[in-house]
Amino acid sequence: MSPDTPDTTEVEPEMARRCPVCETVFTVAYPFSRQVFCSPTCKAANRNSKPARQTCPVCENEFTTTVARRRTYCSEECRVAARTSEDIRDRRVCLVCNGPFEALKSTRQIYCSPACRKDAERRRDQARDEDRARRLGEPASLPSWPELPPPSKTLSRPLSRQQVAAERDPLEPTATRNCPHCQQPVTIVALLATPEAARPSVPTTSPDIVPLRRTQ
């Protein structure tokens, strides 16, 4: 049985208890048990609803609050007055830029701005890396490369066939085409045949057949 599900069956009177939160009858494991609530949920609800007396640090008046919603100030006016009061503020010096700034005494702020905080983190990480490299005998980390300028927004488009034809040399043979990869002119013969077939050679050796001579 789940601890949040009370037992409502008929049991002995000394084994039955009534939950003070939900008014449900439940049973305990043994007669001398100190269990008061039927489930952990009711126990937490009773603990959070208990009233607590608190003294306002601004007006020094006592007020009642709960354990679950424990307040420090009795009203919104006192809370605003406490945050804007000079008594709860402290003047400090930034550890990065050595500039003065104000912060609440209840906070652990040591930097005047997020920029100084990030700069301190960067220095701390760099010092840690240098110390680790020194212990391991590794060379110091190289400085970061300068950032390259961003590429231009104008994208280069491939030339059309009309533009390619207009840019050709007028003395170039007409039976040529531009390579789709390197845009260099190639002949049609080079595209359709091998170099050996495109340049046939005339045999210079004498034939093996000897012509017959007519006899008288």
Short mmCIF file of C-alpha atoms in Angstrom, two decimals:
data_model
loop_
_atom_site.label_atom_id
_atom_site.label_comp_id
_atom_site.label_asym_id
_atom_site.label_seq_id
_atom_site.Cartn_x
_atom_site.Cartn_y
_atom_site.Cartn_z
CA MET A 1 0.00 0.00 0.00
CA SER A 2 1.28 3.46 -0.87
CA PRO A 3 2.20 5.75 2.06
CA ASP A 4 -0.09 8.44 0.59
CA THR A 5 -3.09 6.07 0.59
CA PRO A 6 -4.64 5.76 4.07
CA ASP A 7 -6.18 2.54 5.31
CA THR A 8 -9.90 2.98 6.08
CA THR A 9 -10.77 -0.61 7.04
CA GLU A 10 -12.18 -1.46 10.45
CA VAL A 11 -9.35 -2.18 12.90
CA GLU A 12 -8.80 -2.24 16.62
CA PRO A 13 -9.31 1.11 18.40
CA GLU A 14 -5.73 1.21 19.67
CA MET A 15 -4.43 0.73 16.07
CA ALA A 16 -6.62 3.41 14.48
CA ARG A 17 -5.65 7.08 14.19
CA ARG A 18 -7.32 10.11 12.63
CA CYS A 19 -5.21 12.43 10.49
CA PRO A 20 -5.49 16.05 11.75
CA VAL A 21 -5.13 17.41 8.19
CA CYS A 22 -7.51 15.39 6.02
CA GLU A 23 -9.60 13.82 8.84
CA THR A 24 -8.98 10.33 7.43
CA VAL A 25 -8.81 7.26 9.70
CA PHE A 26 -5.67 5.22 9.17
CA THR A 27 -3.90 2.36 10.91
CA VAL A 28 -0.45 2.21 12.44
CA ALA A 29 1.99 -0.68 12.52
CA TYR A 30 1.96 -1.08 16.29
CA PRO A 31 -0.09 0.42 19.16
CA PHE A 32 2.73 2.55 20.61
CA SER A 33 3.59 4.18 17.23
CA ARG A 34 4.16 7.95 17.24
CA GLN A 35 2.73 8.42 13.74
CA VAL A 36 0.30 11.35 13.64
CA PHE A 37 -0.40 11.91 9.94
CA CYS A 38 -1.72 9.42 7.43
CA SER A 39 0.84 10.22 4.72
CA PRO A 40 3.97 12.29 4.05
CA THR A 41 1.82 14.70 2.04
CA CYS A 42 -0.32 15.60 5.03
CA LYS A 43 2.77 15.83 7.22
CA ALA A 44 4.39 18.35 4.85
CA ALA A 45 1.15 20.32 4.54
CA ASN A 46 0.86 20.60 8.31
CA ARG A 47 4.49 21.68 8.67
CA ASN A 48 4.19 24.37 5.99
CA SER A 49 0.97 25.77 7.41
CA LYS A 50 2.37 26.34 10.88
CA PRO A 51 2.38 30.05 11.82
CA ALA A 52 5.67 31.72 12.65
CA ARG A 53 6.37 35.05 14.31
CA GLN A 54 8.79 37.36 12.54
CA THR A 55 10.14 40.86 13.25
CA CYS A 56 10.40 43.31 10.37
CA PRO A 57 13.99 44.69 10.15
CA VAL A 58 12.72 48.06 8.83
CA CYS A 59 9.84 49.08 11.08
CA GLU A 60 10.63 46.53 13.84
CA ASN A 61 7.00 45.42 14.01
CA GLU A 62 6.09 41.79 14.60
CA PHE A 63 3.99 39.97 12.01
CA THR A 64 2.81 36.42 11.43
CA THR A 65 3.96 34.32 8.50
CA THR A 66 4.12 30.62 7.63
CA VAL A 67 7.02 28.21 7.45
CA ALA A 68 6.43 27.55 3.75
CA ARG A 69 6.22 31.25 2.86
CA ARG A 70 8.61 32.79 5.32
CA ARG A 71 8.78 36.52 4.78
CA THR A 72 11.47 38.92 5.96
CA TYR A 73 9.49 42.17 5.78
CA CYS A 74 5.97 42.83 6.96
CA SER A 75 4.87 44.70 3.81
CA GLU A 76 5.93 45.62 0.29
CA GLU A 77 6.74 49.17 1.40
CA CYS A 78 9.26 47.91 3.96
CA ARG A 79 10.83 45.60 1.40
CA VAL A 80 11.31 48.43 -1.12
CA ALA A 81 12.62 50.73 1.60
CA ALA A 82 15.14 48.10 2.67
CA ARG A 83 16.47 47.59 -0.88
CA THR A 84 16.89 51.32 -1.46
CA SER A 85 18.33 52.12 1.94
CA GLU A 86 21.97 53.10 2.21
CA ASP A 87 22.40 51.02 5.35
CA ILE A 88 22.15 47.72 3.49
CA ARG A 89 24.42 48.82 0.63
CA ASP A 90 28.18 48.54 0.58
CA ARG A 91 30.76 50.32 -1.54
CA ARG A 92 33.21 47.88 -3.12
CA VAL A 93 36.07 47.93 -5.62
CA CYS A 94 35.96 45.81 -8.77
CA LEU A 95 38.73 43.21 -8.90
CA VAL A 96 39.23 43.70 -12.65
CA CYS A 97 38.99 47.40 -13.46
CA ASN A 98 39.48 48.67 -9.87
CA GLY A 99 36.39 50.82 -10.29
CA PRO A 100 34.07 51.55 -7.33
CA PHE A 101 30.52 50.21 -7.33
CA GLU A 102 27.67 49.64 -4.87
CA ALA A 103 26.14 46.28 -3.99
CA LEU A 104 23.87 44.83 -1.35
CA LYS A 105 25.60 43.60 1.77
CA SER A 106 23.72 40.32 1.52
CA THR A 107 25.25 39.53 -1.90
CA ARG A 108 28.74 38.33 -2.81
CA GLN A 109 29.15 40.54 -5.86
CA ILE A 110 32.82 41.32 -6.55
CA TYR A 111 32.63 42.65 -10.13
CA CYS A 112 31.03 45.88 -11.23
CA SER A 113 29.57 44.54 -14.49
CA PRO A 114 29.08 41.32 -16.49
CA ALA A 115 31.91 42.39 -18.81
CA CYS A 116 34.40 42.44 -15.93
CA ARG A 117 33.09 39.10 -14.69
CA LYS A 118 33.66 37.49 -18.12
CA ASP A 119 37.13 39.06 -18.31
CA ALA A 120 38.00 37.58 -14.91
CA GLU A 121 36.76 34.15 -15.99
CA ARG A 122 38.87 34.34 -19.16
CA ARG A 123 42.00 35.25 -17.17
CA ARG A 124 41.32 32.48 -14.69
CA ASP A 125 40.93 29.89 -17.45
CA GLN A 126 44.11 31.09 -19.17
CA ALA A 127 46.10 30.88 -15.94
CA ARG A 128 44.77 27.39 -15.31
CA ASP A 129 45.76 26.23 -18.80
CA GLU A 130 49.25 27.71 -18.46
CA ASP A 131 49.75 26.05 -15.08
CA ARG A 132 48.64 22.68 -16.44
CA ALA A 133 50.93 23.03 -19.46
CA ARG A 134 53.85 23.91 -17.19
CA ARG A 135 53.24 20.88 -14.99
CA LEU A 136 52.93 18.53 -17.97
CA GLY A 137 55.88 20.05 -19.82
CA GLU A 138 53.76 21.07 -22.79
CA PRO A 139 54.42 24.20 -24.85
CA ALA A 140 52.36 27.23 -24.06
CA SER A 141 49.21 27.64 -26.05
CA LEU A 142 49.59 29.73 -29.17
CA PRO A 143 47.74 33.02 -29.42
CA SER A 144 44.46 32.91 -31.19
CA TRP A 145 44.50 33.64 -34.90
CA PRO A 146 43.02 36.97 -36.00
CA GLU A 147 39.54 36.75 -37.31
CA LEU A 148 39.18 36.86 -41.07
CA PRO A 149 36.89 39.47 -42.59
CA PRO A 150 33.45 38.15 -43.41
CA PRO A 151 32.85 37.18 -47.04
CA SER A 152 31.09 39.62 -49.26
CA LYS A 153 27.36 39.28 -49.52
CA THR A 154 27.45 39.35 -53.33
CA LEU A 155 27.55 35.72 -54.44
CA SER A 156 29.31 34.88 -57.70
CA ARG A 157 26.97 33.24 -60.19
CA PRO A 158 28.13 30.86 -62.95
CA LEU A 159 28.37 32.39 -66.41
CA SER A 160 25.64 31.58 -68.88
CA ARG A 161 26.31 30.05 -72.28
CA GLN A 162 25.78 33.38 -74.03
CA GLN A 163 28.33 35.08 -71.77
CA VAL A 164 30.84 32.26 -72.29
CA ALA A 165 30.37 32.45 -76.06
CA ALA A 166 30.85 36.22 -76.00
CA GLU A 167 34.11 35.91 -74.04
CA ARG A 168 35.70 33.39 -76.44
CA ASP A 169 38.68 34.24 -78.56
CA PRO A 170 37.61 34.96 -82.16
CA LEU A 171 40.63 32.96 -83.45
CA GLU A 172 39.65 29.92 -81.42
CA PRO A 173 38.25 26.98 -83.46
CA THR A 174 34.50 26.79 -83.44
CA ALA A 175 34.42 23.05 -82.71
CA THR A 176 35.30 23.58 -79.07
CA ARG A 177 33.45 23.60 -75.79
CA ASN A 178 34.39 24.85 -72.36
CA CYS A 179 35.08 22.27 -69.66
CA PRO A 180 32.26 22.38 -67.04
CA HIS A 181 34.85 22.12 -64.23
CA CYS A 182 37.77 24.36 -65.19
CA GLN A 183 36.10 26.44 -67.94
CA GLN A 184 39.03 25.75 -70.31
CA PRO A 185 38.32 25.21 -74.06
CA VAL A 186 38.58 21.64 -75.32
CA THR A 187 37.96 20.32 -78.83
CA ILE A 188 35.04 18.08 -79.71
CA VAL A 189 37.46 15.39 -80.93
CA ALA A 190 39.14 15.32 -77.54
CA LEU A 191 35.77 14.79 -75.93
CA LEU A 192 34.61 12.00 -78.26
CA ALA A 193 37.80 10.03 -78.94
CA THR A 194 41.07 9.10 -77.31
CA PRO A 195 44.23 11.06 -78.12
CA GLU A 196 45.52 8.13 -80.23
CA ALA A 197 42.36 7.99 -82.31
CA ALA A 198 42.27 11.77 -82.71
CA ARG A 199 45.81 11.81 -84.19
CA PRO A 200 46.15 8.79 -86.53
CA SER A 201 49.68 8.04 -87.77
CA VAL A 202 50.64 6.84 -91.28
CA PRO A 203 52.65 3.58 -91.20
CA THR A 204 56.17 3.95 -92.57
CA THR A 205 57.21 0.26 -92.66
CA SER A 206 57.03 -1.74 -95.89
CA PRO A 207 54.13 -4.14 -96.27
CA ASP A 208 54.69 -7.86 -95.84
CA ILE A 209 53.03 -8.69 -99.20
CA VAL A 210 55.39 -8.63 -102.22
CA PRO A 211 53.66 -7.85 -105.54
CA LEU A 212 54.06 -10.49 -108.27
CA ARG A 213 55.72 -9.62 -111.53
CA ARG A 214 54.22 -10.62 -114.83
CA THR A 215 56.47 -12.96 -116.79
CA GLN A 216 56.76 -13.17 -120.63
#
